[in-house]
Amino acid sequence: MVSGAATSAPVPPSAARRTRRAVPALVSQVAAVAAALAVWSWLAVTDQVSDSALAGSVESFARLAEVLGTSEAWTAIGQTLTAWSIGLAVALAVAIPIGLLLGRSTLAYRSSRFTIDFLRTIPALGLIPLAALVYGASREAVLLIVIPACIWPLLLQTIYGVRDTDPLAIETAHSYGLGRWSILGRVVLPSAMPYIATGVRLSAIIAMLLVISVELLVLVPGVGSLIAVAQRNGETVDVYAYTLLSGFLGLAVVLLFRRLERRVIAWHPSVRGHR
């Protein structure tokens, strides 16, 4: 007669292991943030840095809360996000199709490799004088800097992903009678998706950094221009508050696209192992 001791299936240990890993990671992250804020506050109350050059952490966060209650700040956030989204969308529309084409054609890839390597080494911020001369302090000047800089990492990641596709999988698809476009959609694109997802995440981060940088340097309306105006007016606390705002915008982009990447390639071993 079977004993009734084992009346239910054992609970998989994976959930417990994930919890044990997540708690120390969260604690260490909180501790690192707390340590950084403590050092910031210590520098602000000592004579290590001039009072006119460094505002306290509590004062800066309080000012950030104040400015977030103004329409000026939200208008600037909207302007920055608009330029960021347009630049990233154009880069996606250009880089992914070209990357798929160059990745599938060895001749096209070899022919374009030198040109790509040359163009992607041009510093994005080095184009600021040209952009300011042509478009002035406008959104078009921001896009002239952001779009090319976002294209290169996404283009290269797409090319590498396509070229890394298993040739045996392609040959198997051919043997089943699949055409060129079917192979591209059913074999090549899924294989390259982890590379493309990484390229999208990198391009999104680069786009946000460059949008705010160009706004700051050219005084294009946005969060960056708020930092520049506050610095020129000697408003130290506002400089730190708007800098914190730009940091939180960048953090939001990182977290959003990291989450999207895990959802899009949830089937990939690297994501399954992390989860």
PDB file of C-alpha atoms in Angstrom:
ATOM      1  CA  MET A   1       0.000   0.000   0.000  1.00  0.00           C
ATOM      2  CA  VAL A   2       1.422   3.373  -0.994  1.00  0.00           C
ATOM      3  CA  SER A   3       2.108   5.775   1.830  1.00  0.00           C
ATOM      4  CA  GLY A   4       0.274   9.119   1.799  1.00  0.00           C
ATOM      5  CA  ALA A   5       3.397  11.053   2.762  1.00  0.00           C
ATOM      6  CA  ALA A   6       4.105  12.183  -0.788  1.00  0.00           C
ATOM      7  CA  THR A   7       0.742  13.586  -1.793  1.00  0.00           C
ATOM      8  CA  SER A   8       1.978  16.436  -3.999  1.00  0.00           C
ATOM      9  CA  ALA A   9       4.735  17.026  -6.510  1.00  0.00           C
ATOM     10  CA  PRO A  10       7.892  18.650  -5.120  1.00  0.00           C
ATOM     11  CA  VAL A  11       8.178  22.391  -5.653  1.00  0.00           C
ATOM     12  CA  PRO A  12      10.860  23.254  -8.210  1.00  0.00           C
ATOM     13  CA  PRO A  13      13.797  24.950  -6.506  1.00  0.00           C
ATOM     14  CA  SER A  14      14.236  27.500  -9.299  1.00  0.00           C
ATOM     15  CA  ALA A  15      11.901  30.073  -7.702  1.00  0.00           C
ATOM     16  CA  ALA A  16      13.699  29.835  -4.359  1.00  0.00           C
ATOM     17  CA  ARG A  17      17.077  30.179  -6.058  1.00  0.00           C
ATOM     18  CA  ARG A  18      15.918  33.239  -7.973  1.00  0.00           C
ATOM     19  CA  THR A  19      14.701  34.818  -4.744  1.00  0.00           C
ATOM     20  CA  ARG A  20      18.000  34.099  -2.976  1.00  0.00           C
ATOM     21  CA  ARG A  21      19.900  35.694  -5.860  1.00  0.00           C
ATOM     22  CA  ALA A  22      17.579  38.692  -6.187  1.00  0.00           C
ATOM     23  CA  VAL A  23      17.640  39.764  -2.523  1.00  0.00           C
ATOM     24  CA  PRO A  24      21.436  40.217  -2.237  1.00  0.00           C
ATOM     25  CA  ALA A  25      21.510  41.974  -5.598  1.00  0.00           C
ATOM     26  CA  LEU A  26      18.812  44.420  -4.514  1.00  0.00           C
ATOM     27  CA  VAL A  27      20.526  45.039  -1.181  1.00  0.00           C
ATOM     28  CA  SER A  28      23.862  45.703  -2.879  1.00  0.00           C
ATOM     29  CA  GLN A  29      22.260  48.120  -5.336  1.00  0.00           C
ATOM     30  CA  VAL A  30      20.524  50.043  -2.553  1.00  0.00           C
ATOM     31  CA  ALA A  31      23.762  50.124  -0.565  1.00  0.00           C
ATOM     32  CA  ALA A  32      25.688  51.477  -3.547  1.00  0.00           C
ATOM     33  CA  VAL A  33      23.142  54.269  -4.095  1.00  0.00           C
ATOM     34  CA  ALA A  34      23.142  55.119  -0.394  1.00  0.00           C
ATOM     35  CA  ALA A  35      26.949  55.248  -0.348  1.00  0.00           C
ATOM     36  CA  ALA A  36      27.026  57.549  -3.382  1.00  0.00           C
ATOM     37  CA  LEU A  37      24.486  59.902  -1.797  1.00  0.00           C
ATOM     38  CA  ALA A  38      26.433  59.878   1.464  1.00  0.00           C
ATOM     39  CA  VAL A  39      29.665  60.838  -0.313  1.00  0.00           C
ATOM     40  CA  TRP A  40      27.807  63.554  -2.214  1.00  0.00           C
ATOM     41  CA  SER A  41      26.376  64.979   1.023  1.00  0.00           C
ATOM     42  CA  TRP A  42      29.762  64.781   2.732  1.00  0.00           C
ATOM     43  CA  LEU A  43      31.445  66.720  -0.067  1.00  0.00           C
ATOM     44  CA  ALA A  44      28.696  69.344   0.083  1.00  0.00           C
ATOM     45  CA  VAL A  45      29.088  70.031   3.826  1.00  0.00           C
ATOM     46  CA  THR A  46      32.885  70.059   3.866  1.00  0.00           C
ATOM     47  CA  ASP A  47      35.390  72.357   2.223  1.00  0.00           C
ATOM     48  CA  GLN A  48      36.473  69.754  -0.317  1.00  0.00           C
ATOM     49  CA  VAL A  49      34.527  71.495  -3.103  1.00  0.00           C
ATOM     50  CA  SER A  50      33.499  75.122  -3.487  1.00  0.00           C
ATOM     51  CA  ASP A  51      29.937  75.904  -2.347  1.00  0.00           C
ATOM     52  CA  SER A  52      29.273  77.576  -5.689  1.00  0.00           C
ATOM     53  CA  ALA A  53      30.227  74.398  -7.578  1.00  0.00           C
ATOM     54  CA  LEU A  54      28.434  71.726  -5.577  1.00  0.00           C
ATOM     55  CA  ALA A  55      24.894  71.601  -4.228  1.00  0.00           C
ATOM     56  CA  GLY A  56      23.811  69.099  -1.599  1.00  0.00           C
ATOM     57  CA  SER A  57      22.013  65.902  -2.540  1.00  0.00           C
ATOM     58  CA  VAL A  58      18.948  66.663  -0.403  1.00  0.00           C
ATOM     59  CA  GLU A  59      18.756  70.185  -1.793  1.00  0.00           C
ATOM     60  CA  SER A  60      19.124  68.944  -5.376  1.00  0.00           C
ATOM     61  CA  PHE A  61      16.442  66.268  -5.066  1.00  0.00           C
ATOM     62  CA  ALA A  62      14.113  68.747  -3.388  1.00  0.00           C
ATOM     63  CA  ARG A  63      14.617  71.184  -6.240  1.00  0.00           C
ATOM     64  CA  LEU A  64      14.006  68.371  -8.730  1.00  0.00           C
ATOM     65  CA  ALA A  65      10.665  67.691  -7.076  1.00  0.00           C
ATOM     66  CA  GLU A  66       9.828  71.388  -7.382  1.00  0.00           C
ATOM     67  CA  VAL A  67      10.700  71.694 -11.064  1.00  0.00           C
ATOM     68  CA  LEU A  68       8.706  68.554 -11.879  1.00  0.00           C
ATOM     69  CA  GLY A  69       5.678  70.506 -10.739  1.00  0.00           C
ATOM     70  CA  THR A  70       6.207  73.157 -13.422  1.00  0.00           C
ATOM     71  CA  SER A  71       5.004  73.133 -17.011  1.00  0.00           C
ATOM     72  CA  GLU A  72       8.436  74.285 -18.195  1.00  0.00           C
ATOM     73  CA  ALA A  73      10.072  71.047 -17.092  1.00  0.00           C
ATOM     74  CA  TRP A  74       7.418  68.820 -18.653  1.00  0.00           C
ATOM     75  CA  THR A  75       7.525  70.802 -21.895  1.00  0.00           C
ATOM     76  CA  ALA A  76      11.289  70.269 -21.995  1.00  0.00           C
ATOM     77  CA  ILE A  77      10.871  66.553 -21.262  1.00  0.00           C
ATOM     78  CA  GLY A  78       8.367  66.290 -24.105  1.00  0.00           C
ATOM     79  CA  GLN A  79      10.741  68.067 -26.501  1.00  0.00           C
ATOM     80  CA  THR A  80      13.623  65.777 -25.533  1.00  0.00           C
ATOM     81  CA  LEU A  81      11.540  62.617 -25.841  1.00  0.00           C
ATOM     82  CA  THR A  82      10.170  63.742 -29.208  1.00  0.00           C
ATOM     83  CA  ALA A  83      13.644  64.235 -30.666  1.00  0.00           C
ATOM     84  CA  TRP A  84      14.787  60.953 -29.102  1.00  0.00           C
ATOM     85  CA  SER A  85      11.870  58.932 -30.483  1.00  0.00           C
ATOM     86  CA  ILE A  86      12.138  60.410 -33.986  1.00  0.00           C
ATOM     87  CA  GLY A  87      15.881  59.833 -34.161  1.00  0.00           C
ATOM     88  CA  LEU A  88      15.602  56.260 -32.912  1.00  0.00           C
ATOM     89  CA  ALA A  89      12.688  55.436 -35.220  1.00  0.00           C
ATOM     90  CA  VAL A  90      14.543  56.698 -38.287  1.00  0.00           C
ATOM     91  CA  ALA A  91      17.648  54.751 -37.281  1.00  0.00           C
ATOM     92  CA  LEU A  92      15.583  51.567 -36.918  1.00  0.00           C
ATOM     93  CA  ALA A  93      13.921  52.081 -40.298  1.00  0.00           C
ATOM     94  CA  VAL A  94      17.282  52.570 -42.004  1.00  0.00           C
ATOM     95  CA  ALA A  95      19.682  50.253 -40.176  1.00  0.00           C
ATOM     96  CA  ILE A  96      17.702  47.022 -39.893  1.00  0.00           C
ATOM     97  CA  PRO A  97      16.759  46.602 -43.599  1.00  0.00           C
ATOM     98  CA  ILE A  98      20.254  47.589 -44.756  1.00  0.00           C
ATOM     99  CA  GLY A  99      21.790  45.275 -42.158  1.00  0.00           C
ATOM    100  CA  LEU A 100      19.666  42.361 -43.349  1.00  0.00           C
ATOM    101  CA  LEU A 101      20.708  43.063 -46.941  1.00  0.00           C
ATOM    102  CA  LEU A 102      24.418  43.371 -46.191  1.00  0.00           C
ATOM    103  CA  GLY A 103      24.355  40.370 -43.905  1.00  0.00           C
ATOM    104  CA  ARG A 104      22.789  38.134 -46.549  1.00  0.00           C
ATOM    105  CA  SER A 105      25.144  39.211 -49.325  1.00  0.00           C
ATOM    106  CA  THR A 106      28.837  38.483 -48.824  1.00  0.00           C
ATOM    107  CA  LEU A 107      29.770  40.694 -51.772  1.00  0.00           C
ATOM    108  CA  ALA A 108      27.756  43.652 -50.472  1.00  0.00           C
ATOM    109  CA  TYR A 109      29.178  43.177 -46.977  1.00  0.00           C
ATOM    110  CA  ARG A 110      32.798  43.118 -48.157  1.00  0.00           C
ATOM    111  CA  SER A 111      32.246  46.051 -50.504  1.00  0.00           C
ATOM    112  CA  SER A 112      30.731  48.265 -47.809  1.00  0.00           C
ATOM    113  CA  ARG A 113      32.885  47.273 -44.839  1.00  0.00           C
ATOM    114  CA  PHE A 114      35.555  49.959 -45.337  1.00  0.00           C
ATOM    115  CA  THR A 115      32.967  52.696 -45.803  1.00  0.00           C
ATOM    116  CA  ILE A 116      31.068  51.638 -42.680  1.00  0.00           C
ATOM    117  CA  ASP A 117      34.241  51.457 -40.590  1.00  0.00           C
ATOM    118  CA  PHE A 118      35.295  54.914 -41.774  1.00  0.00           C
ATOM    119  CA  LEU A 119      31.957  56.632 -41.190  1.00  0.00           C
ATOM    120  CA  ARG A 120      31.308  55.112 -37.768  1.00  0.00           C
ATOM    121  CA  THR A 121      34.649  56.396 -36.447  1.00  0.00           C
ATOM    122  CA  ILE A 122      33.624  60.022 -37.016  1.00  0.00           C
ATOM    123  CA  PRO A 123      32.754  61.459 -33.565  1.00  0.00           C
ATOM    124  CA  ALA A 124      29.060  62.266 -33.388  1.00  0.00           C
ATOM    125  CA  LEU A 125      29.652  65.432 -31.352  1.00  0.00           C
ATOM    126  CA  GLY A 126      32.177  66.553 -33.959  1.00  0.00           C
ATOM    127  CA  LEU A 127      29.228  67.197 -36.284  1.00  0.00           C
ATOM    128  CA  ILE A 128      27.690  69.727 -33.905  1.00  0.00           C
ATOM    129  CA  PRO A 129      29.280  72.808 -35.573  1.00  0.00           C
ATOM    130  CA  LEU A 130      27.960  71.640 -38.956  1.00  0.00           C
ATOM    131  CA  ALA A 131      24.502  70.918 -37.560  1.00  0.00           C
ATOM    132  CA  ALA A 132      24.351  74.290 -35.801  1.00  0.00           C
ATOM    133  CA  LEU A 133      25.523  76.073 -38.955  1.00  0.00           C
ATOM    134  CA  VAL A 134      22.959  74.387 -41.185  1.00  0.00           C
ATOM    135  CA  TYR A 135      19.915  74.190 -38.908  1.00  0.00           C
ATOM    136  CA  GLY A 136      20.670  76.468 -35.952  1.00  0.00           C
ATOM    137  CA  ALA A 137      19.125  75.708 -32.550  1.00  0.00           C
ATOM    138  CA  SER A 138      16.404  73.434 -33.891  1.00  0.00           C
ATOM    139  CA  ARG A 139      15.235  69.834 -33.642  1.00  0.00           C
ATOM    140  CA  GLU A 140      16.687  69.151 -37.091  1.00  0.00           C
ATOM    141  CA  ALA A 141      20.158  69.910 -35.721  1.00  0.00           C
ATOM    142  CA  VAL A 142      19.631  67.295 -33.002  1.00  0.00           C
ATOM    143  CA  LEU A 143      18.448  64.698 -35.495  1.00  0.00           C
ATOM    144  CA  LEU A 144      21.432  65.341 -37.770  1.00  0.00           C
ATOM    145  CA  ILE A 145      23.658  64.219 -34.894  1.00  0.00           C
ATOM    146  CA  VAL A 146      21.496  61.503 -33.373  1.00  0.00           C
ATOM    147  CA  ILE A 147      20.401  59.513 -36.425  1.00  0.00           C
ATOM    148  CA  PRO A 148      23.856  58.609 -37.836  1.00  0.00           C
ATOM    149  CA  ALA A 149      25.199  57.800 -34.368  1.00  0.00           C
ATOM    150  CA  CYS A 150      22.294  55.412 -33.705  1.00  0.00           C
ATOM    151  CA  ILE A 151      22.498  53.729 -37.079  1.00  0.00           C
ATOM    152  CA  TRP A 152      25.987  52.261 -36.720  1.00  0.00           C
ATOM    153  CA  PRO A 153      25.599  49.989 -33.654  1.00  0.00           C
ATOM    154  CA  LEU A 154      22.233  48.747 -34.887  1.00  0.00           C
ATOM    155  CA  LEU A 155      23.502  48.208 -38.436  1.00  0.00           C
ATOM    156  CA  LEU A 156      26.540  46.244 -37.291  1.00  0.00           C
ATOM    157  CA  GLN A 157      24.572  44.144 -34.809  1.00  0.00           C
ATOM    158  CA  THR A 158      22.072  43.267 -37.546  1.00  0.00           C
ATOM    159  CA  ILE A 159      24.847  42.308 -39.948  1.00  0.00           C
ATOM    160  CA  TYR A 160      26.582  40.154 -37.352  1.00  0.00           C
ATOM    161  CA  GLY A 161      23.321  38.476 -36.409  1.00  0.00           C
ATOM    162  CA  VAL A 162      22.457  37.606 -39.998  1.00  0.00           C
ATOM    163  CA  ARG A 163      25.940  36.313 -40.763  1.00  0.00           C
ATOM    164  CA  ASP A 164      25.898  34.202 -37.594  1.00  0.00           C
ATOM    165  CA  THR A 165      22.858  32.255 -38.794  1.00  0.00           C
ATOM    166  CA  ASP A 166      23.544  28.523 -38.941  1.00  0.00           C
ATOM    167  CA  PRO A 167      24.184  27.596 -42.602  1.00  0.00           C
ATOM    168  CA  LEU A 168      22.740  24.139 -41.944  1.00  0.00           C
ATOM    169  CA  ALA A 169      19.425  25.712 -40.922  1.00  0.00           C
ATOM    170  CA  ILE A 170      19.357  27.687 -44.161  1.00  0.00           C
ATOM    171  CA  GLU A 171      20.165  24.601 -46.218  1.00  0.00           C
ATOM    172  CA  THR A 172      17.442  22.662 -44.427  1.00  0.00           C
ATOM    173  CA  ALA A 173      14.947  25.414 -45.215  1.00  0.00           C
ATOM    174  CA  HIS A 174      16.032  25.281 -48.869  1.00  0.00           C
ATOM    175  CA  SER A 175      15.515  21.519 -48.919  1.00  0.00           C
ATOM    176  CA  TYR A 176      11.938  22.022 -47.717  1.00  0.00           C
ATOM    177  CA  GLY A 177      11.282  24.332 -50.641  1.00  0.00           C
ATOM    178  CA  LEU A 178      11.181  27.642 -48.776  1.00  0.00           C
ATOM    179  CA  GLY A 179      11.863  30.713 -50.871  1.00  0.00           C
ATOM    180  CA  ARG A 180      14.275  33.543 -50.171  1.00  0.00           C
ATOM    181  CA  TRP A 181      11.780  35.706 -48.287  1.00  0.00           C
ATOM    182  CA  SER A 182      10.417  32.792 -46.284  1.00  0.00           C
ATOM    183  CA  ILE A 183      13.930  31.833 -45.208  1.00  0.00           C
ATOM    184  CA  LEU A 184      14.614  35.426 -44.241  1.00  0.00           C
ATOM    185  CA  GLY A 185      11.472  35.646 -42.121  1.00  0.00           C
ATOM    186  CA  ARG A 186      11.449  32.153 -40.614  1.00  0.00           C
ATOM    187  CA  VAL A 187      15.148  31.337 -40.223  1.00  0.00           C
ATOM    188  CA  VAL A 188      17.457  34.330 -40.575  1.00  0.00           C
ATOM    189  CA  LEU A 189      15.460  36.971 -38.714  1.00  0.00           C
ATOM    190  CA  PRO A 190      14.714  34.823 -35.624  1.00  0.00           C
ATOM    191  CA  SER A 191      18.377  33.800 -35.484  1.00  0.00           C
ATOM    192  CA  ALA A 192      19.527  37.424 -35.711  1.00  0.00           C
ATOM    193  CA  MET A 193      16.925  38.756 -33.264  1.00  0.00           C
ATOM    194  CA  PRO A 194      19.170  38.637 -30.141  1.00  0.00           C
ATOM    195  CA  TYR A 195      21.773  40.714 -31.980  1.00  0.00           C
ATOM    196  CA  ILE A 196      19.162  43.149 -33.267  1.00  0.00           C
ATOM    197  CA  ALA A 197      17.580  43.519 -29.818  1.00  0.00           C
ATOM    198  CA  THR A 198      20.965  44.382 -28.343  1.00  0.00           C
ATOM    199  CA  GLY A 199      21.562  46.908 -31.116  1.00  0.00           C
ATOM    200  CA  VAL A 200      18.181  48.540 -30.491  1.00  0.00           C
ATOM    201  CA  ARG A 201      18.931  48.863 -26.772  1.00  0.00           C
ATOM    202  CA  LEU A 202      22.357  50.385 -27.425  1.00  0.00           C
ATOM    203  CA  SER A 203      20.966  52.793 -30.009  1.00  0.00           C
ATOM    204  CA  ALA A 204      18.179  53.892 -27.649  1.00  0.00           C
ATOM    205  CA  ILE A 205      20.707  54.736 -24.933  1.00  0.00           C
ATOM    206  CA  ILE A 206      23.022  56.528 -27.363  1.00  0.00           C
ATOM    207  CA  ALA A 207      20.085  58.523 -28.746  1.00  0.00           C
ATOM    208  CA  MET A 208      19.082  59.806 -25.298  1.00  0.00           C
ATOM    209  CA  LEU A 209      22.656  60.744 -24.386  1.00  0.00           C
ATOM    210  CA  LEU A 210      23.198  62.613 -27.644  1.00  0.00           C
ATOM    211  CA  VAL A 211      19.844  64.395 -27.637  1.00  0.00           C
ATOM    212  CA  ILE A 212      20.516  65.899 -24.213  1.00  0.00           C
ATOM    213  CA  SER A 213      24.131  66.680 -25.116  1.00  0.00           C
ATOM    214  CA  VAL A 214      23.210  68.524 -28.303  1.00  0.00           C
ATOM    215  CA  GLU A 215      20.436  70.409 -26.502  1.00  0.00           C
ATOM    216  CA  LEU A 216      22.974  71.490 -23.896  1.00  0.00           C
ATOM    217  CA  LEU A 217      25.660  72.574 -26.355  1.00  0.00           C
ATOM    218  CA  VAL A 218      23.478  74.201 -29.037  1.00  0.00           C
ATOM    219  CA  LEU A 219      20.684  75.399 -26.716  1.00  0.00           C
ATOM    220  CA  VAL A 220      18.024  73.435 -28.576  1.00  0.00           C
ATOM    221  CA  PRO A 221      14.822  73.473 -26.470  1.00  0.00           C
ATOM    222  CA  GLY A 222      14.752  70.472 -24.136  1.00  0.00           C
ATOM    223  CA  VAL A 223      16.179  69.174 -20.874  1.00  0.00           C
ATOM    224  CA  GLY A 224      19.737  69.846 -22.006  1.00  0.00           C
ATOM    225  CA  SER A 225      19.036  73.523 -22.644  1.00  0.00           C
ATOM    226  CA  LEU A 226      17.588  73.846 -19.132  1.00  0.00           C
ATOM    227  CA  ILE A 227      20.922  72.655 -17.747  1.00  0.00           C
ATOM    228  CA  ALA A 228      22.838  75.122 -19.922  1.00  0.00           C
ATOM    229  CA  VAL A 229      20.622  78.089 -19.010  1.00  0.00           C
ATOM    230  CA  ALA A 230      20.830  77.285 -15.294  1.00  0.00           C
ATOM    231  CA  GLN A 231      24.621  77.052 -15.531  1.00  0.00           C
ATOM    232  CA  ARG A 232      24.905  80.387 -17.345  1.00  0.00           C
ATOM    233  CA  ASN A 233      22.695  82.055 -14.743  1.00  0.00           C
ATOM    234  CA  GLY A 234      24.766  80.647 -11.879  1.00  0.00           C
ATOM    235  CA  GLU A 235      21.854  78.581 -10.502  1.00  0.00           C
ATOM    236  CA  THR A 236      23.896  75.699  -9.101  1.00  0.00           C
ATOM    237  CA  VAL A 237      21.006  73.840  -7.489  1.00  0.00           C
ATOM    238  CA  ASP A 238      19.002  73.994 -10.722  1.00  0.00           C
ATOM    239  CA  VAL A 239      21.978  72.605 -12.648  1.00  0.00           C
ATOM    240  CA  TYR A 240      22.067  69.564 -10.391  1.00  0.00           C
ATOM    241  CA  ALA A 241      18.287  69.173 -10.406  1.00  0.00           C
ATOM    242  CA  TYR A 242      18.093  69.170 -14.211  1.00  0.00           C
ATOM    243  CA  THR A 243      21.147  66.905 -14.418  1.00  0.00           C
ATOM    244  CA  LEU A 244      19.350  64.449 -12.140  1.00  0.00           C
ATOM    245  CA  LEU A 245      16.333  64.728 -14.426  1.00  0.00           C
ATOM    246  CA  SER A 246      18.431  63.842 -17.455  1.00  0.00           C
ATOM    247  CA  GLY A 247      19.901  60.911 -15.523  1.00  0.00           C
ATOM    248  CA  PHE A 248      16.459  59.569 -14.661  1.00  0.00           C
ATOM    249  CA  LEU A 249      15.407  59.858 -18.309  1.00  0.00           C
ATOM    250  CA  GLY A 250      18.432  57.809 -19.337  1.00  0.00           C
ATOM    251  CA  LEU A 251      17.731  55.260 -16.604  1.00  0.00           C
ATOM    252  CA  ALA A 252      14.134  54.940 -17.780  1.00  0.00           C
ATOM    253  CA  VAL A 253      15.352  54.196 -21.315  1.00  0.00           C
ATOM    254  CA  VAL A 254      17.786  51.555 -20.038  1.00  0.00           C
ATOM    255  CA  LEU A 255      15.170  49.786 -17.924  1.00  0.00           C
ATOM    256  CA  LEU A 256      12.466  49.985 -20.594  1.00  0.00           C
ATOM    257  CA  PHE A 257      14.549  48.554 -23.406  1.00  0.00           C
ATOM    258  CA  ARG A 258      16.148  45.944 -21.177  1.00  0.00           C
ATOM    259  CA  ARG A 259      12.658  44.726 -20.318  1.00  0.00           C
ATOM    260  CA  LEU A 260      11.557  44.833 -23.956  1.00  0.00           C
ATOM    261  CA  GLU A 261      14.645  42.923 -24.989  1.00  0.00           C
ATOM    262  CA  ARG A 262      13.904  40.153 -22.501  1.00  0.00           C
ATOM    263  CA  ARG A 263      10.334  39.898 -23.738  1.00  0.00           C
ATOM    264  CA  VAL A 264      11.249  39.828 -27.425  1.00  0.00           C
ATOM    265  CA  ILE A 265      13.925  37.160 -27.035  1.00  0.00           C
ATOM    266  CA  ALA A 266      12.458  35.347 -24.034  1.00  0.00           C
ATOM    267  CA  TRP A 267      13.218  32.067 -25.808  1.00  0.00           C
ATOM    268  CA  HIS A 268      16.959  32.783 -26.013  1.00  0.00           C
ATOM    269  CA  PRO A 269      19.213  30.773 -23.616  1.00  0.00           C
ATOM    270  CA  SER A 270      20.833  33.922 -22.197  1.00  0.00           C
ATOM    271  CA  VAL A 271      17.445  35.337 -21.162  1.00  0.00           C
ATOM    272  CA  ARG A 272      16.137  32.000 -19.891  1.00  0.00           C
ATOM    273  CA  GLY A 273      19.244  31.582 -17.792  1.00  0.00           C
ATOM    274  CA  HIS A 274      18.937  35.092 -16.364  1.00  0.00           C
ATOM    275  CA  ARG A 275      15.299  34.600 -15.547  1.00  0.00           C
TER     276      ARG A 275
END
